[in-house]
Amino acid sequence: MHPHDFPELREGVRQVVSAFDSRYWQEVDEARAFPEKFVTALTEAGWLSGLIPEEYGGSGLSLAEASVVMEEINRAGGNSGACHGQMYVMGCVVRHGSEQQKKDLLPRIASGQIRMQSMAVTEPTTGSDTTKLKTTATRKGDRYVVNGQKVWTSRLQHSDYMLLLARTTPLAEVQKKSEGLSVFLVDLREAVGKSITVRPIRNMVNHETNEIFIDNLEIPVEHRIGEEGKGLKYILDGLNAERILIAAECIGDGYWFIDRASTYARDRRVFDRPIGQNQGVQFPIARAHVNVEAASLMRWRACELFDAGQPCGAEANMSKLLAADASWEAANVCLQTHGGFGFAAEYDIERKFRETRLYQVAPISTNLILSYIGEHVLGMPRSY
Ligand SMILES: Cc1cc2nc3c(=O)[nH]c(=O)nc-3n(C[C@H](O)[C@H](O)[C@H](O)COP(=O)(O)OP(=O)(O)OC[C@H]3O[C@@H](n4cnc5c(N)ncnc54)[C@H](O)[C@@H]3O)c2cc1C
């Protein structure tokens, strides 16, 4: 067992997630519903406030421990995509918020009184080229007035607060294009239906996500997080934790697929023998297992650096890439091993297959990770 395996923590999370069986996940998937009972149960058990410091009502877990929570959800057949925002979006307030913001929000997030699991960064016309985003926030006295459009803003209908990244100084007026962007807290209960119009996007997975139109949204100055113009840095500061937690979800998926595939390969008899006796079936499962294990080691390494307060950008990105690739490989192998039955919804494989595919694209696409490694680790020219 790896020293970071945290058996008691795993057992604690399993006790909560095991109450949500295959039928539960199939029903919410079919209804395209938000898994409300599941998210509430995890919140009430305190698992989603792990990264909130104890002085603000959280349990102050390390990132390594928090990653086990995400891993166990997916390993049990669930989908952390519905709740991972609650675990890390508030990190921006923890790191850069004022004392007033922390005292106001963190204890209420920890207790489950409010949810803040939505973050509006991506825009339809600029995509991965974040510094070119077009939503503007213009200061008018003690308020900012925001106008623009966002896309893929997830879990908005199940959040009370949302983080918003907008440009406060025009691109043409900043020295570095990463400057002049600011982060704001948006009180969704006040804004939705008035200055924010929401258009849900039906998508390949059961992921609550939206296009939003922002029209003269007024935000009080005290809802800006940190300094004006430094918002991109604040968002980027949170991304290492996000990458590592998503890697852990992929690792949980990977183990789930391998477990299902190897069990089926042992049990399913065709041509008078278990299909897993054929090396053409067995070896791809074994290889996928090797890759999930390797990705998990990179996850522990990234967690170790993060929890020691050391730079971990390269490791966080590498763990996300390896884990997303490993879970996708395991998903393909699992589907193939099940033959036709893999396509039947009651086996859960087609659902998990769709869910894990997302991580090649979001929250950062594979190519953008490779370009980060090429540029920042290997010193090659920036490719964009
Ligand atoms: C279900 C879902 C939920 C999401 N939730 C959120 C959310 O809550 N908040 C939020 O802000 N965003 C969210 N996103 C958005 C997500 O972060 C983006 O989809 C992702 O960052 C990619 O951006 P894009 O879709 O605009 O693709 P683009 O930037 O248009 O890229 C398209 C393709 O081209 C490739 N590409 C682009 N430029 C280069 C280059 N220079 N070199 C090599 N390849 C390149 C990319 O890798 C990608 O494969 C979500 C997306 C999905 C699908």
Short mmCIF file of C-alpha atoms and ligand atoms in Angstrom, two decimals:
data_model
loop_
_atom_site.label_atom_id
_atom_site.label_comp_id
_atom_site.label_asym_id
_atom_site.label_seq_id
_atom_site.Cartn_x
_atom_site.Cartn_y
_atom_site.Cartn_z
CA MET A 1 0.00 0.00 0.00
CA HIS A 2 1.27 3.49 -0.84
CA PRO A 3 1.97 5.67 2.22
CA HIS A 4 -0.63 8.14 0.96
CA ASP A 5 -3.37 5.60 0.60
CA PHE A 6 -5.42 6.85 3.59
CA PRO A 7 -7.48 3.68 4.26
CA GLU A 8 -9.67 5.22 7.00
CA LEU A 9 -10.49 8.26 4.93
CA ARG A 10 -11.38 6.02 1.99
CA GLU A 11 -13.64 3.96 4.20
CA GLY A 12 -15.39 7.12 5.46
CA VAL A 13 -16.08 8.37 1.92
CA ARG A 14 -17.17 4.90 0.80
CA GLN A 15 -19.79 4.79 3.54
CA VAL A 16 -21.46 7.86 2.05
CA VAL A 17 -21.05 7.09 -1.65
CA SER A 18 -22.05 3.42 -1.41
CA ALA A 19 -25.62 4.54 -0.64
CA PHE A 20 -25.81 5.86 -4.22
CA ASP A 21 -25.98 2.81 -6.41
CA SER A 22 -26.00 2.15 -10.08
CA ARG A 23 -29.77 2.67 -10.29
CA TYR A 24 -29.46 6.14 -8.70
CA TRP A 25 -26.84 7.27 -11.22
CA GLN A 26 -28.77 5.80 -14.14
CA GLU A 27 -31.90 7.64 -13.07
CA VAL A 28 -30.24 11.04 -12.72
CA ASP A 29 -28.44 10.48 -16.03
CA GLU A 30 -31.63 9.58 -17.84
CA ALA A 31 -33.53 12.52 -16.33
CA ARG A 32 -30.53 14.82 -16.94
CA ALA A 33 -31.07 15.82 -13.32
CA PHE A 34 -28.66 17.27 -10.79
CA PRO A 35 -27.71 14.56 -8.25
CA GLU A 36 -29.01 16.70 -5.40
CA LYS A 37 -29.31 13.95 -2.77
CA PHE A 38 -25.79 12.80 -3.45
CA VAL A 39 -24.25 16.28 -3.22
CA THR A 40 -26.23 17.02 -0.05
CA ALA A 41 -25.11 13.77 1.58
CA LEU A 42 -21.45 14.49 0.80
CA THR A 43 -21.79 18.07 2.05
CA GLU A 44 -23.48 17.00 5.27
CA ALA A 45 -20.78 14.41 5.88
CA GLY A 46 -18.25 17.26 5.53
CA TRP A 47 -16.35 15.80 2.59
CA LEU A 48 -16.76 18.79 0.28
CA SER A 49 -15.39 21.31 2.80
CA GLY A 50 -12.11 19.45 3.17
CA LEU A 51 -10.04 22.26 1.72
CA ILE A 52 -11.59 25.00 3.88
CA PRO A 53 -9.26 25.80 6.81
CA GLU A 54 -10.49 24.67 10.22
CA GLU A 55 -10.73 28.24 11.54
CA TYR A 56 -13.47 28.88 8.94
CA GLY A 57 -15.40 25.72 9.70
CA GLY A 58 -13.77 23.31 7.25
CA SER A 59 -11.80 20.20 8.01
CA GLY A 60 -8.46 21.47 6.68
CA LEU A 61 -7.55 18.35 4.72
CA SER A 62 -4.36 18.14 2.68
CA LEU A 63 -4.78 18.08 -1.09
CA ALA A 64 -3.66 14.44 -1.04
CA GLU A 65 -6.58 13.62 1.27
CA ALA A 66 -9.01 15.74 -0.75
CA SER A 67 -7.92 13.88 -3.89
CA VAL A 68 -8.92 10.61 -2.23
CA VAL A 69 -12.45 11.96 -1.72
CA MET A 70 -12.78 12.66 -5.46
CA GLU A 71 -11.15 9.36 -6.40
CA GLU A 72 -13.50 7.35 -4.20
CA ILE A 73 -16.62 9.02 -5.63
CA ASN A 74 -15.66 8.01 -9.16
CA ARG A 75 -14.29 4.66 -8.10
CA ALA A 76 -17.70 3.82 -6.67
CA GLY A 77 -19.36 4.51 -10.03
CA GLY A 78 -20.41 8.09 -9.27
CA ASN A 79 -19.50 11.35 -10.94
CA SER A 80 -17.58 14.05 -9.05
CA GLY A 81 -18.32 16.51 -11.86
CA ALA A 82 -21.52 17.39 -10.01
CA CYS A 83 -19.72 18.50 -6.87
CA HIS A 84 -16.01 19.09 -7.41
CA GLY A 85 -16.64 22.84 -7.83
CA GLN A 86 -17.86 22.99 -4.24
CA MET A 87 -14.50 21.64 -3.17
CA TYR A 88 -12.20 23.98 -5.07
CA VAL A 89 -13.96 27.13 -6.39
CA MET A 90 -13.84 28.68 -2.91
CA GLY A 91 -10.03 28.22 -2.92
CA CYS A 92 -9.81 31.65 -4.57
CA VAL A 93 -11.46 33.21 -1.50
CA VAL A 94 -9.21 31.22 0.86
CA ARG A 95 -6.05 32.40 -0.92
CA HIS A 96 -6.92 35.92 -2.05
CA GLY A 97 -10.18 37.00 -0.38
CA SER A 98 -10.44 39.70 2.28
CA GLU A 99 -10.96 38.68 5.89
CA GLN A 100 -14.53 39.95 5.55
CA GLN A 101 -15.17 37.73 2.49
CA LYS A 102 -13.66 34.71 4.21
CA LYS A 103 -15.71 35.18 7.37
CA ASP A 104 -18.85 35.79 5.39
CA LEU A 105 -18.59 32.92 2.92
CA LEU A 106 -16.36 30.08 4.10
CA PRO A 107 -18.26 28.96 7.23
CA ARG A 108 -21.53 28.99 5.28
CA ILE A 109 -19.98 26.99 2.44
CA ALA A 110 -18.52 24.52 4.95
CA SER A 111 -21.86 24.00 6.68
CA GLY A 112 -23.68 23.57 3.37
CA GLN A 113 -25.83 26.65 3.98
CA ILE A 114 -24.67 28.10 0.67
CA ARG A 115 -23.06 26.64 -2.43
CA MET A 116 -20.34 28.25 -4.47
CA GLN A 117 -19.56 25.72 -7.14
CA SER A 118 -19.70 27.79 -10.30
CA MET A 119 -16.88 29.59 -12.08
CA ALA A 120 -17.36 31.66 -15.25
CA VAL A 121 -14.10 31.94 -17.16
CA THR A 122 -14.59 30.45 -20.66
CA GLU A 123 -16.19 32.58 -23.37
CA PRO A 124 -17.65 31.44 -26.67
CA THR A 125 -15.50 33.48 -29.02
CA THR A 126 -12.12 33.26 -27.28
CA GLY A 127 -12.00 29.73 -25.74
CA SER A 128 -8.60 28.69 -24.41
CA ASP A 129 -7.17 32.13 -25.24
CA THR A 130 -8.32 33.43 -21.85
CA THR A 131 -6.54 36.80 -21.86
CA LYS A 132 -8.62 37.87 -24.87
CA LEU A 133 -11.93 37.34 -23.10
CA LYS A 134 -14.41 40.08 -23.86
CA THR A 135 -16.56 40.43 -20.76
CA THR A 136 -15.86 43.84 -19.23
CA ALA A 137 -16.29 45.21 -15.73
CA THR A 138 -16.28 49.01 -15.61
CA ARG A 139 -15.88 50.81 -12.32
CA LYS A 140 -18.63 53.32 -11.55
CA GLY A 141 -18.23 54.76 -8.03
CA ASP A 142 -18.56 51.95 -5.49
CA ARG A 143 -19.73 49.40 -8.08
CA TYR A 144 -18.59 47.63 -11.20
CA VAL A 145 -20.92 47.29 -14.17
CA VAL A 146 -20.39 44.03 -16.04
CA ASN A 147 -21.36 43.20 -19.61
CA GLY A 148 -20.52 40.16 -21.68
CA GLN A 149 -21.12 36.49 -22.31
CA LYS A 150 -19.77 33.25 -20.88
CA VAL A 151 -20.11 29.65 -21.96
CA TRP A 152 -19.86 26.30 -20.15
CA THR A 153 -20.62 27.91 -16.82
CA SER A 154 -21.31 24.78 -14.84
CA ARG A 155 -23.52 24.08 -11.80
CA LEU A 156 -24.91 27.62 -11.84
CA GLN A 157 -28.46 26.49 -11.00
CA HIS A 158 -27.08 24.82 -7.88
CA SER A 159 -24.92 27.68 -6.66
CA ASP A 160 -25.62 30.75 -4.59
CA TYR A 161 -22.36 32.43 -5.56
CA MET A 162 -20.28 32.30 -8.72
CA LEU A 163 -16.74 33.42 -9.45
CA LEU A 164 -16.50 35.62 -12.52
CA LEU A 165 -13.40 36.66 -14.47
CA ALA A 166 -13.79 39.91 -16.42
CA ARG A 167 -11.57 42.52 -17.98
CA THR A 168 -11.24 45.74 -15.94
CA THR A 169 -8.54 47.38 -18.10
CA PRO A 170 -8.77 47.10 -21.92
CA LEU A 171 -6.22 44.75 -23.49
CA ALA A 172 -4.74 47.64 -25.50
CA GLU A 173 -3.89 49.51 -22.28
CA VAL A 174 -2.03 46.81 -20.35
CA GLN A 175 1.69 46.04 -20.58
CA LYS A 176 1.21 42.29 -20.27
CA LYS A 177 -1.91 40.67 -21.66
CA SER A 178 -2.33 38.66 -18.45
CA GLU A 179 -2.88 41.91 -16.55
CA GLY A 180 -6.10 43.93 -16.34
CA LEU A 181 -8.43 41.02 -15.54
CA SER A 182 -10.25 40.88 -12.21
CA VAL A 183 -12.19 38.25 -10.25
CA PHE A 184 -15.58 38.95 -8.72
CA LEU A 185 -18.05 37.19 -6.47
CA VAL A 186 -21.49 37.21 -8.05
CA ASP A 187 -24.55 36.75 -5.86
CA LEU A 188 -26.58 34.56 -8.21
CA ARG A 189 -29.77 34.78 -6.18
CA GLU A 190 -29.89 38.49 -6.94
CA ALA A 191 -28.60 38.44 -10.50
CA VAL A 192 -30.20 35.49 -12.31
CA GLY A 193 -33.31 36.46 -14.18
CA LYS A 194 -32.37 40.15 -13.96
CA SER A 195 -28.92 41.01 -15.23
CA ILE A 196 -27.89 37.41 -15.95
CA THR A 197 -29.80 35.31 -18.47
CA VAL A 198 -29.07 31.59 -18.41
CA ARG A 199 -29.36 29.18 -21.32
CA PRO A 200 -28.68 25.56 -20.32
CA ILE A 201 -26.58 23.53 -22.77
CA ARG A 202 -27.71 19.97 -23.27
CA ASN A 203 -24.53 17.97 -23.64
CA MET A 204 -23.03 14.50 -23.99
CA VAL A 205 -22.83 13.92 -20.25
CA ASN A 206 -25.23 14.73 -17.45
CA HIS A 207 -23.33 17.88 -16.61
CA GLU A 208 -25.28 20.96 -15.62
CA THR A 209 -23.69 23.66 -17.72
CA ASN A 210 -24.83 26.87 -19.38
CA GLU A 211 -24.33 29.76 -21.65
CA ILE A 212 -24.86 33.02 -19.78
CA PHE A 213 -25.55 36.53 -20.98
CA ILE A 214 -24.56 39.36 -18.66
CA ASP A 215 -26.30 42.67 -19.14
CA ASN A 216 -25.39 45.61 -16.87
CA LEU A 217 -24.74 43.40 -13.87
CA GLU A 218 -23.83 45.62 -10.91
CA ILE A 219 -21.27 44.22 -8.47
CA PRO A 220 -20.32 46.12 -5.30
CA VAL A 221 -16.60 46.88 -5.07
CA GLU A 222 -16.34 44.79 -1.89
CA HIS A 223 -17.23 41.72 -3.99
CA ARG A 224 -14.03 42.00 -6.00
CA ILE A 225 -11.51 39.41 -4.86
CA GLY A 226 -8.02 40.78 -4.19
CA GLU A 227 -6.57 43.59 -6.25
CA GLU A 228 -8.01 44.93 -9.47
CA GLY A 229 -6.13 43.67 -12.51
CA LYS A 230 -4.59 40.57 -10.87
CA GLY A 231 -7.54 38.26 -11.41
CA LEU A 232 -5.94 35.93 -13.93
CA LYS A 233 -3.09 35.21 -11.53
CA TYR A 234 -5.62 34.39 -8.79
CA ILE A 235 -7.51 32.00 -11.09
CA LEU A 236 -4.27 30.36 -12.25
CA ASP A 237 -3.19 29.92 -8.61
CA GLY A 238 -6.21 27.68 -8.10
CA LEU A 239 -5.68 25.60 -11.19
CA ASN A 240 -2.98 23.31 -9.79
CA ALA A 241 -5.39 22.10 -7.10
CA GLU A 242 -8.12 21.71 -9.72
CA ARG A 243 -5.88 19.73 -12.07
CA ILE A 244 -4.80 17.37 -9.30
CA LEU A 245 -8.35 16.78 -8.06
CA ILE A 246 -9.55 16.08 -11.60
CA ALA A 247 -6.62 13.69 -12.05
CA ALA A 248 -7.85 11.86 -8.95
CA GLU A 249 -11.34 11.60 -10.45
CA CYS A 250 -9.86 10.07 -13.60
CA ILE A 251 -7.87 7.63 -11.48
CA GLY A 252 -11.09 6.64 -9.68
CA ASP A 253 -12.75 6.13 -13.08
CA GLY A 254 -9.76 4.12 -14.29
CA TYR A 255 -9.95 1.71 -11.33
CA TRP A 256 -13.71 1.37 -11.77
CA PHE A 257 -13.32 0.46 -15.47
CA ILE A 258 -10.51 -2.00 -14.78
CA ASP A 259 -12.41 -3.65 -11.99
CA ARG A 260 -15.48 -4.06 -14.20
CA ALA A 261 -13.41 -5.26 -17.18
CA SER A 262 -11.36 -7.82 -15.27
CA THR A 263 -14.42 -9.18 -13.43
CA TYR A 264 -16.34 -9.57 -16.69
CA ALA A 265 -13.31 -11.09 -18.43
CA ARG A 266 -13.12 -13.74 -15.70
CA ASP A 267 -16.86 -14.51 -15.75
CA ARG A 268 -17.96 -14.25 -19.35
CA ARG A 269 -17.57 -17.59 -21.17
CA VAL A 270 -17.50 -17.70 -24.97
CA PHE A 271 -16.09 -20.60 -27.03
CA ASP A 272 -16.15 -22.65 -23.80
CA ARG A 273 -13.67 -20.55 -21.89
CA PRO A 274 -13.51 -17.21 -20.04
CA ILE A 275 -12.86 -14.41 -22.52
CA GLY A 276 -10.09 -13.18 -20.17
CA GLN A 277 -8.10 -16.31 -20.99
CA ASN A 278 -7.46 -14.82 -24.41
CA GLN A 279 -4.44 -12.58 -24.35
CA GLY A 280 -6.13 -10.28 -26.85
CA VAL A 281 -8.66 -9.52 -24.10
CA GLN A 282 -6.41 -9.82 -21.06
CA PHE A 283 -3.39 -7.76 -22.07
CA PRO A 284 -5.21 -4.51 -22.90
CA ILE A 285 -6.84 -4.65 -19.44
CA ALA A 286 -3.46 -5.30 -17.80
CA ARG A 287 -1.87 -2.42 -19.75
CA ALA A 288 -4.64 -0.02 -18.79
CA HIS A 289 -4.11 -1.01 -15.15
CA VAL A 290 -0.39 -0.25 -15.43
CA ASN A 291 -1.17 3.20 -16.80
CA VAL A 292 -3.72 4.03 -14.08
CA GLU A 293 -1.19 3.01 -11.41
CA ALA A 294 1.50 5.19 -12.99
CA ALA A 295 -0.87 8.16 -13.22
CA SER A 296 -1.75 7.69 -9.57
CA LEU A 297 1.93 7.91 -8.59
CA MET A 298 2.25 11.20 -10.46
CA ARG A 299 -0.87 12.40 -8.61
CA TRP A 300 0.80 11.60 -5.24
CA ARG A 301 3.95 13.42 -6.33
CA ALA A 302 1.96 16.50 -7.34
CA CYS A 303 0.05 16.39 -4.03
CA GLU A 304 3.28 16.07 -2.06
CA LEU A 305 4.68 19.24 -3.65
CA PHE A 306 1.39 21.13 -3.39
CA ASP A 307 0.94 20.24 0.28
CA ALA A 308 4.53 21.29 1.00
CA GLY A 309 3.78 24.67 -0.57
CA GLN A 310 6.28 24.06 -3.37
CA PRO A 311 5.82 24.85 -7.09
CA CYS A 312 3.93 21.98 -8.71
CA GLY A 313 2.66 23.36 -12.03
CA ALA A 314 4.49 20.75 -14.08
CA GLU A 315 3.49 17.83 -11.86
CA ALA A 316 -0.13 18.98 -11.58
CA ASN A 317 -0.41 19.23 -15.36
CA MET A 318 1.39 15.94 -15.95
CA SER A 319 -0.83 14.12 -13.47
CA LYS A 320 -3.95 15.49 -15.16
CA LEU A 321 -2.71 14.45 -18.60
CA LEU A 322 -1.60 10.96 -17.54
CA ALA A 323 -4.75 10.32 -15.52
CA ALA A 324 -7.13 11.54 -18.24
CA ASP A 325 -5.33 9.38 -20.81
CA ALA A 326 -5.29 6.35 -18.50
CA SER A 327 -9.00 6.61 -17.65
CA TRP A 328 -9.90 7.02 -21.31
CA GLU A 329 -7.79 3.98 -22.24
CA ALA A 330 -9.44 1.99 -19.42
CA ALA A 331 -12.88 3.14 -20.59
CA ASN A 332 -12.23 1.94 -24.13
CA VAL A 333 -10.87 -1.39 -22.91
CA CYS A 334 -13.81 -1.90 -20.57
CA LEU A 335 -16.32 -1.19 -23.32
CA GLN A 336 -14.53 -3.54 -25.72
CA THR A 337 -14.31 -6.30 -23.11
CA HIS A 338 -18.06 -6.16 -22.58
CA GLY A 339 -18.82 -6.46 -26.28
CA GLY A 340 -22.43 -5.48 -26.99
CA PHE A 341 -23.39 -5.38 -23.33
CA GLY A 342 -21.04 -2.41 -22.82
CA PHE A 343 -23.53 -0.34 -24.78
CA ALA A 344 -26.47 -1.21 -22.52
CA ALA A 345 -27.19 1.61 -20.07
CA GLU A 346 -27.85 -0.84 -17.22
CA TYR A 347 -24.16 -1.79 -17.12
CA ASP A 348 -23.15 1.86 -16.43
CA ILE A 349 -20.17 1.55 -18.76
CA GLU A 350 -21.51 3.74 -21.56
CA ARG A 351 -22.32 6.45 -18.99
CA LYS A 352 -18.91 6.35 -17.34
CA PHE A 353 -17.32 6.20 -20.82
CA ARG A 354 -19.03 9.49 -21.75
CA GLU A 355 -18.21 11.06 -18.41
CA THR A 356 -14.50 10.28 -18.46
CA ARG A 357 -14.12 11.45 -22.07
CA LEU A 358 -14.79 15.01 -20.90
CA TYR A 359 -11.41 15.19 -19.18
CA GLN A 360 -9.51 15.22 -22.46
CA VAL A 361 -11.12 18.62 -23.05
CA ALA A 362 -12.10 20.21 -19.72
CA PRO A 363 -11.10 21.92 -17.56
CA ILE A 364 -8.07 22.18 -19.83
CA SER A 365 -7.53 20.39 -23.10
CA THR A 366 -4.67 17.95 -23.58
CA ASN A 367 -2.95 20.12 -26.17
CA LEU A 368 -2.80 23.08 -23.82
CA ILE A 369 -1.13 20.88 -21.17
CA LEU A 370 1.41 19.69 -23.72
CA SER A 371 2.16 23.25 -24.75
CA TYR A 372 2.66 24.15 -21.06
CA ILE A 373 5.16 21.32 -20.66
CA GLY A 374 6.86 22.18 -23.96
CA GLU A 375 7.28 25.79 -23.01
CA HIS A 376 7.68 25.89 -19.21
CA VAL A 377 9.41 22.58 -18.53
CA LEU A 378 11.37 22.01 -21.73
CA GLY A 379 12.10 25.60 -22.70
CA MET A 380 10.75 25.33 -26.24
CA PRO A 381 9.13 28.32 -27.96
CA ARG A 382 5.55 29.18 -27.04
CA SER A 383 3.29 27.67 -29.69
CA TYR A 384 0.48 30.22 -29.48
C1 LIG B 1 -19.00 19.94 -19.82
C2 LIG B 1 -18.10 21.12 -19.72
C3 LIG B 1 -18.05 21.84 -18.53
C4 LIG B 1 -17.24 22.99 -18.44
N1 LIG B 1 -17.28 23.73 -17.30
C5 LIG B 1 -16.65 24.95 -17.28
C6 LIG B 1 -16.83 25.85 -16.18
O1 LIG B 1 -17.51 25.54 -15.20
N2 LIG B 1 -16.27 27.09 -16.25
C7 LIG B 1 -15.52 27.49 -17.33
O2 LIG B 1 -15.04 28.63 -17.33
N3 LIG B 1 -15.32 26.65 -18.39
C8 LIG B 1 -15.88 25.40 -18.39
N4 LIG B 1 -15.71 24.56 -19.47
C9 LIG B 1 -14.94 25.02 -20.63
C10 LIG B 1 -13.62 24.29 -20.81
O3 LIG B 1 -12.69 24.75 -19.86
C11 LIG B 1 -13.18 24.54 -22.26
O4 LIG B 1 -14.06 23.82 -23.09
C12 LIG B 1 -11.77 24.14 -22.51
O5 LIG B 1 -10.88 24.95 -21.78
C13 LIG B 1 -11.42 24.25 -24.00
O6 LIG B 1 -11.80 25.49 -24.50
P1 LIG B 1 -12.73 25.58 -25.83
O7 LIG B 1 -13.85 24.62 -25.65
O8 LIG B 1 -13.06 26.98 -26.08
O9 LIG B 1 -11.82 25.02 -26.97
P2 LIG B 1 -10.84 25.88 -27.96
O10 LIG B 1 -9.98 26.80 -27.17
O11 LIG B 1 -11.68 26.47 -29.04
O12 LIG B 1 -9.98 24.70 -28.55
C14 LIG B 1 -10.51 23.71 -29.44
C15 LIG B 1 -9.46 22.65 -29.68
O13 LIG B 1 -8.29 23.23 -30.29
C16 LIG B 1 -7.15 22.95 -29.50
N5 LIG B 1 -6.26 24.13 -29.51
C17 LIG B 1 -6.61 25.45 -29.36
N6 LIG B 1 -5.53 26.23 -29.43
C18 LIG B 1 -4.46 25.42 -29.61
C19 LIG B 1 -3.05 25.62 -29.73
N7 LIG B 1 -2.51 26.84 -29.71
N8 LIG B 1 -2.25 24.55 -29.92
C20 LIG B 1 -2.78 23.30 -29.97
N9 LIG B 1 -4.11 23.03 -29.85
C21 LIG B 1 -4.92 24.07 -29.67
C22 LIG B 1 -7.64 22.66 -28.10
O14 LIG B 1 -6.75 21.81 -27.41
C23 LIG B 1 -8.99 21.98 -28.37
O15 LIG B 1 -8.81 20.61 -28.56
C24 LIG B 1 -16.45 23.37 -19.55
C25 LIG B 1 -16.49 22.62 -20.73
C26 LIG B 1 -17.30 21.52 -20.82
C27 LIG B 1 -17.36 20.75 -22.13
#
